[in-house]
Amino acid sequence: MKRFDVVTLFPEMLNALTEYGITRRARDSGFFELVAWNPRDFSGNAYRSVDDRPYGGGPGMVMMADPLAKAVRAARSRQKSCGVARSRTVYLSPQGKPLDQAFVDELARDEGLVMLAGRYEGVDERLIELEIDEEVSIGDYVLSGGELAAMVIIDSIVRRIPGVLNDACSATQESFVDGILDYPQYTRPEVYADRAVPQVLLSGNHAEIQRWRLKQALGRTWRRRPDLLEKLKLDAEQAELLEEYRADYGETEKTGVK
Ligand code: 6GU
């Protein structure tokens, strides 16, 4: 059982995870639990205020350290009471370490994870210094708050829990898990808008199909995400398939067909 605790002003947003699809089933089956903590419950005043104006001026509001610290500590102490020895505590922000599959897999090895989702212009830096182990970003763009990032992280971790995905293979056959993009998929009808499904997929020759798929996956990665390919050490078969793809693609570039 994985334990996720999220500190957020909008706890209901997390229902998007627990109410739909694979993540819903995983939670219902006891693979993980998710608890939300609202810093307003720790504000200590009748207005339940958690934010104030930034020192030095400027637009917007900043989340105050104390209600956040109390909420984060309550989250960690809950995890401790469930037997989680050490709960990594992360703050979700565009200033953080970029999330990738390797980072997801690292987080997935821990029993618990506490996440702080900020709103407004951010949180008081002293709260980060005192309570946060690391900042995590889900990409180079700005979100209105950390909640969607928290859900992205939980979803990506939950899919890596053994038993969560129905097919024993699908977690490992996927894009990025091996550091390359997915191959293209097709389903019925066999011809759609004058476009036929690649013949090899109808051949029933599983070795050939596997080979074609790997070639497509490598070729797409080469074309679309050369940065990913650079990080990989291709084996002899993969290098040969990519060469084949490049040769085919060279034809495409010349003729505009294929
Ligand atoms: Cl983790 N939080 C916010 N608010 N915006 C982001 C982000 C996180 N990652 C990318 N943009």
Coordinates of C-alpha atoms and ligand atoms in Angstrom, one line a residue:
M1 CA 0.0 0.0 0.0
K2 CA 1.4 3.4 -1.1
R3 CA 0.4 6.4 1.0
F4 CA -0.1 9.8 -0.7
D5 CA -0.9 12.9 1.4
V6 CA -1.5 16.2 -0.4
V7 CA -1.6 19.6 1.2
T8 CA -4.0 21.7 -0.9
L9 CA -6.6 24.5 -0.7
F10 CA -8.7 22.4 -3.1
P11 CA -9.0 18.9 -1.8
E12 CA -11.9 18.0 -4.1
M13 CA -9.7 18.4 -7.1
L14 CA -8.1 15.1 -6.1
N15 CA -11.4 13.3 -6.7
A16 CA -10.6 13.4 -10.4
L17 CA -8.0 10.6 -9.6
T18 CA -10.0 8.5 -7.2
E19 CA -13.2 8.6 -9.2
Y20 CA -12.0 7.4 -12.7
G21 CA -10.3 4.6 -14.5
I22 CA -7.2 2.8 -13.5
T23 CA -6.4 5.0 -10.5
R24 CA -9.9 4.6 -9.1
R25 CA -9.7 0.8 -9.4
A26 CA -6.2 0.8 -7.9
R27 CA -7.4 2.7 -4.9
D28 CA -10.5 0.6 -4.4
S29 CA -8.3 -2.5 -4.5
G30 CA -6.1 -1.1 -1.8
F31 CA -2.9 -0.4 -3.8
F32 CA -2.8 3.1 -2.5
E33 CA -4.5 5.6 -0.3
L34 CA -4.8 9.3 -0.8
V35 CA -5.5 11.9 2.0
A36 CA -5.9 15.6 1.4
W37 CA -5.0 18.2 4.0
N38 CA -6.5 21.7 3.8
P39 CA -4.1 24.4 5.2
R40 CA -7.2 26.5 6.1
D41 CA -7.9 23.9 8.8
F42 CA -4.6 25.0 10.4
S43 CA -4.9 28.8 10.0
G44 CA -5.6 29.5 13.6
N45 CA -8.0 32.4 12.8
A46 CA -11.7 32.7 12.3
Y47 CA -11.3 33.8 8.7
R48 CA -9.3 30.7 8.0
S49 CA -6.8 32.8 6.1
V50 CA -3.7 31.2 4.7
D51 CA -2.2 33.9 2.5
D52 CA -0.9 37.5 2.8
R53 CA 0.7 40.2 0.6
P54 CA 4.3 39.7 -0.5
Y55 CA 7.1 41.6 1.3
G56 CA 8.7 43.9 -1.2
G57 CA 5.4 44.4 -3.0
G58 CA 4.2 43.0 -6.3
P59 CA 1.1 41.4 -7.5
G60 CA -0.9 38.6 -5.8
M61 CA -0.6 36.8 -2.5
V62 CA 1.8 34.4 -0.9
M63 CA 0.9 31.4 1.2
M64 CA 2.0 31.8 4.8
A65 CA 4.5 29.4 6.3
D66 CA 2.7 28.5 9.5
P67 CA -0.6 26.9 8.3
L68 CA 1.4 25.1 5.6
A69 CA 3.9 23.8 8.1
K70 CA 1.2 22.5 10.4
A71 CA -0.6 20.8 7.5
V72 CA 2.6 19.2 6.2
R73 CA 3.5 18.0 9.7
A74 CA 0.0 16.5 10.2
A75 CA 0.4 14.7 6.8
R76 CA 3.8 13.3 7.8
S77 CA 2.6 12.2 11.2
R78 CA -0.3 10.4 9.7
Q79 CA 2.1 8.6 7.3
K80 CA 4.3 7.7 10.3
S81 CA 1.3 6.3 12.2
C82 CA 0.7 4.0 9.1
G83 CA 4.2 2.7 9.4
V84 CA 5.9 4.9 6.8
A85 CA 9.4 5.4 8.3
R86 CA 10.4 8.4 6.2
S87 CA 8.0 10.4 4.1
R88 CA 9.7 12.4 1.3
T89 CA 8.0 15.8 1.3
V90 CA 8.0 17.7 -2.0
Y91 CA 6.8 21.1 -3.1
L92 CA 5.2 21.2 -6.6
S93 CA 6.5 24.2 -8.6
P94 CA 7.9 25.1 -11.9
Q95 CA 11.2 25.9 -10.1
G96 CA 11.6 22.2 -9.2
K97 CA 13.5 19.2 -10.5
P98 CA 11.8 18.1 -13.8
L99 CA 9.8 14.9 -13.5
D100 CA 10.7 12.1 -15.9
Q101 CA 10.1 8.3 -15.9
A102 CA 13.4 7.7 -13.9
F103 CA 12.3 10.2 -11.3
V104 CA 8.8 8.6 -11.2
D105 CA 10.3 5.2 -10.6
E106 CA 12.5 6.6 -7.9
L107 CA 9.5 8.1 -6.1
A108 CA 7.6 4.8 -6.7
R109 CA 10.1 2.9 -4.6
D110 CA 9.2 4.9 -1.4
E111 CA 6.3 3.7 0.7
G112 CA 4.9 7.2 1.1
L113 CA 4.9 10.7 -0.4
V114 CA 3.8 14.0 1.0
M115 CA 3.1 16.7 -1.6
L116 CA 2.5 20.4 -1.1
A117 CA 0.4 22.0 -3.9
G118 CA 0.8 25.8 -3.8
R119 CA -1.6 28.5 -5.2
Y120 CA -1.3 32.2 -5.7
E121 CA 2.2 33.6 -6.3
G122 CA 3.8 30.7 -4.3
V123 CA 4.7 29.9 -0.7
D124 CA 6.9 31.6 1.9
E125 CA 10.5 30.5 1.1
R126 CA 11.1 29.7 4.8
L127 CA 8.5 27.0 4.7
I128 CA 10.4 25.4 1.8
E129 CA 13.7 25.6 3.6
L130 CA 12.2 24.1 6.8
E131 CA 9.8 21.5 5.7
I132 CA 10.5 20.5 2.1
D133 CA 13.0 17.9 0.9
E134 CA 12.8 18.9 -2.8
E135 CA 10.9 20.9 -5.3
V136 CA 9.4 19.0 -8.3
S137 CA 8.2 20.4 -11.6
I138 CA 6.1 18.5 -14.2
G139 CA 7.4 20.6 -17.1
D140 CA 8.4 24.0 -18.4
Y141 CA 5.0 25.7 -18.4
V142 CA 3.0 27.4 -15.6
L143 CA 0.0 25.9 -13.9
S144 CA -2.5 27.8 -11.7
G145 CA -1.6 25.5 -8.8
G146 CA 0.2 22.3 -7.8
E147 CA -2.9 20.1 -7.7
L148 CA -2.7 18.9 -11.3
A149 CA 1.0 18.3 -10.8
A150 CA 0.2 16.2 -7.7
M151 CA -2.3 14.2 -9.7
V152 CA 0.2 13.6 -12.5
I153 CA 2.8 12.4 -10.1
I154 CA 0.3 10.1 -8.3
D155 CA -1.0 8.7 -11.5
S156 CA 2.5 8.0 -12.9
I157 CA 3.5 6.3 -9.7
V158 CA 0.4 4.2 -9.3
R159 CA 0.8 2.7 -12.8
R160 CA 4.2 1.4 -11.7
I161 CA 2.8 -0.5 -8.8
P162 CA 2.9 -4.3 -9.6
G163 CA -0.6 -5.6 -10.1
V164 CA -2.2 -2.2 -10.9
L165 CA -2.2 -2.7 -14.7
N166 CA -4.3 -5.7 -15.9
D167 CA -1.8 -6.9 -18.5
A168 CA 1.5 -8.1 -16.9
C169 CA 3.4 -6.7 -19.8
S170 CA 1.8 -3.4 -20.5
A171 CA 3.6 -1.4 -17.9
T172 CA 7.0 -2.4 -19.3
Q173 CA 6.1 -2.3 -23.0
E174 CA 5.1 1.3 -22.7
S175 CA 6.6 4.5 -24.0
F176 CA 9.3 6.0 -21.8
V177 CA 9.5 3.0 -19.6
D178 CA 12.3 1.8 -22.0
G179 CA 13.1 5.4 -22.8
I180 CA 11.6 5.4 -26.3
L181 CA 8.2 6.5 -27.7
D182 CA 5.3 4.1 -28.3
Y183 CA 4.7 2.4 -31.7
P184 CA 1.5 3.3 -33.6
Q185 CA -1.7 1.4 -32.8
Y186 CA -4.5 0.4 -35.2
T187 CA -7.9 -1.2 -34.7
R188 CA -10.9 -1.9 -36.9
P189 CA -11.8 -1.1 -39.6
E190 CA -9.0 -2.5 -41.7
V191 CA -9.4 0.5 -44.2
Y192 CA -10.3 3.9 -42.9
A193 CA -10.5 7.0 -45.1
D194 CA -8.6 5.1 -47.8
R195 CA -5.8 4.3 -45.4
A196 CA -5.1 0.6 -44.8
V197 CA -3.7 -0.9 -41.6
P198 CA 0.0 -1.8 -42.2
Q199 CA -0.1 -5.4 -43.7
V200 CA 2.4 -6.8 -41.2
L201 CA -0.1 -6.3 -38.4
L202 CA -2.6 -8.6 -40.2
S203 CA 0.0 -11.3 -40.9
G204 CA -0.2 -13.2 -37.7
N205 CA 3.6 -13.4 -37.6
H206 CA 4.3 -12.3 -34.1
A207 CA 8.0 -12.1 -34.5
E208 CA 7.6 -9.8 -37.6
I209 CA 5.0 -7.7 -35.8
Q210 CA 7.3 -7.2 -32.8
R211 CA 10.2 -6.3 -35.1
W212 CA 8.0 -3.8 -37.0
R213 CA 6.7 -2.2 -33.8
L214 CA 10.2 -1.8 -32.3
K215 CA 11.4 -0.3 -35.6
Q216 CA 8.5 2.2 -35.6
A217 CA 9.1 3.1 -31.9
L218 CA 12.8 3.7 -32.6
G219 CA 12.0 5.6 -35.8
R220 CA 9.5 7.9 -34.1
T221 CA 11.8 8.6 -31.2
W222 CA 14.6 9.5 -33.7
R223 CA 12.3 11.8 -35.6
R224 CA 10.4 13.4 -32.8
R225 CA 12.6 13.2 -29.7
P226 CA 16.2 12.9 -30.7
D227 CA 17.0 14.0 -27.2
L228 CA 15.7 10.8 -25.8
L229 CA 17.6 8.7 -28.3
E230 CA 20.9 10.3 -27.3
K231 CA 20.5 9.0 -23.7
L232 CA 20.0 5.4 -24.9
K233 CA 22.5 2.7 -25.6
L234 CA 21.0 0.9 -28.5
D235 CA 21.8 -2.8 -28.9
A236 CA 22.8 -4.3 -32.2
E237 CA 19.2 -5.2 -33.2
Q238 CA 17.9 -1.8 -32.3
A239 CA 20.6 0.0 -34.2
E240 CA 19.9 -2.1 -37.3
L241 CA 16.2 -1.5 -37.0
L242 CA 16.8 2.3 -36.7
E243 CA 19.1 2.1 -39.7
E244 CA 16.3 0.4 -41.7
Y245 CA 13.9 3.0 -40.6
R246 CA 16.2 5.8 -41.6
A247 CA 16.7 4.2 -45.0
D248 CA 12.9 3.9 -45.5
Y249 CA 12.4 7.5 -44.2
G250 CA 15.0 8.8 -46.6
E251 CA 12.9 7.4 -49.4
T252 CA 9.9 9.2 -47.9
E253 CA 11.7 12.5 -47.8
K254 CA 12.6 12.1 -51.5
T255 CA 9.3 10.9 -52.8
G256 CA 6.8 12.2 -50.2
V257 CA 5.3 8.7 -50.0
K258 CA 5.2 6.0 -47.3
Ligands
6GU1 CL1 4.7 21.2 -10.1 N1 3.3 23.4 -10.2 C1 2.8 24.5 -10.9 N2 2.1 25.3 -10.2 N3 3.1 24.7 -12.1 C2 3.9 23.9 -12.7 C3 4.4 22.7 -12.2 C4 4.1 22.5 -10.9 N4 5.1 22.1 -13.1 C5 5.1 22.8 -14.2 N5 4.3 23.9 -14.0

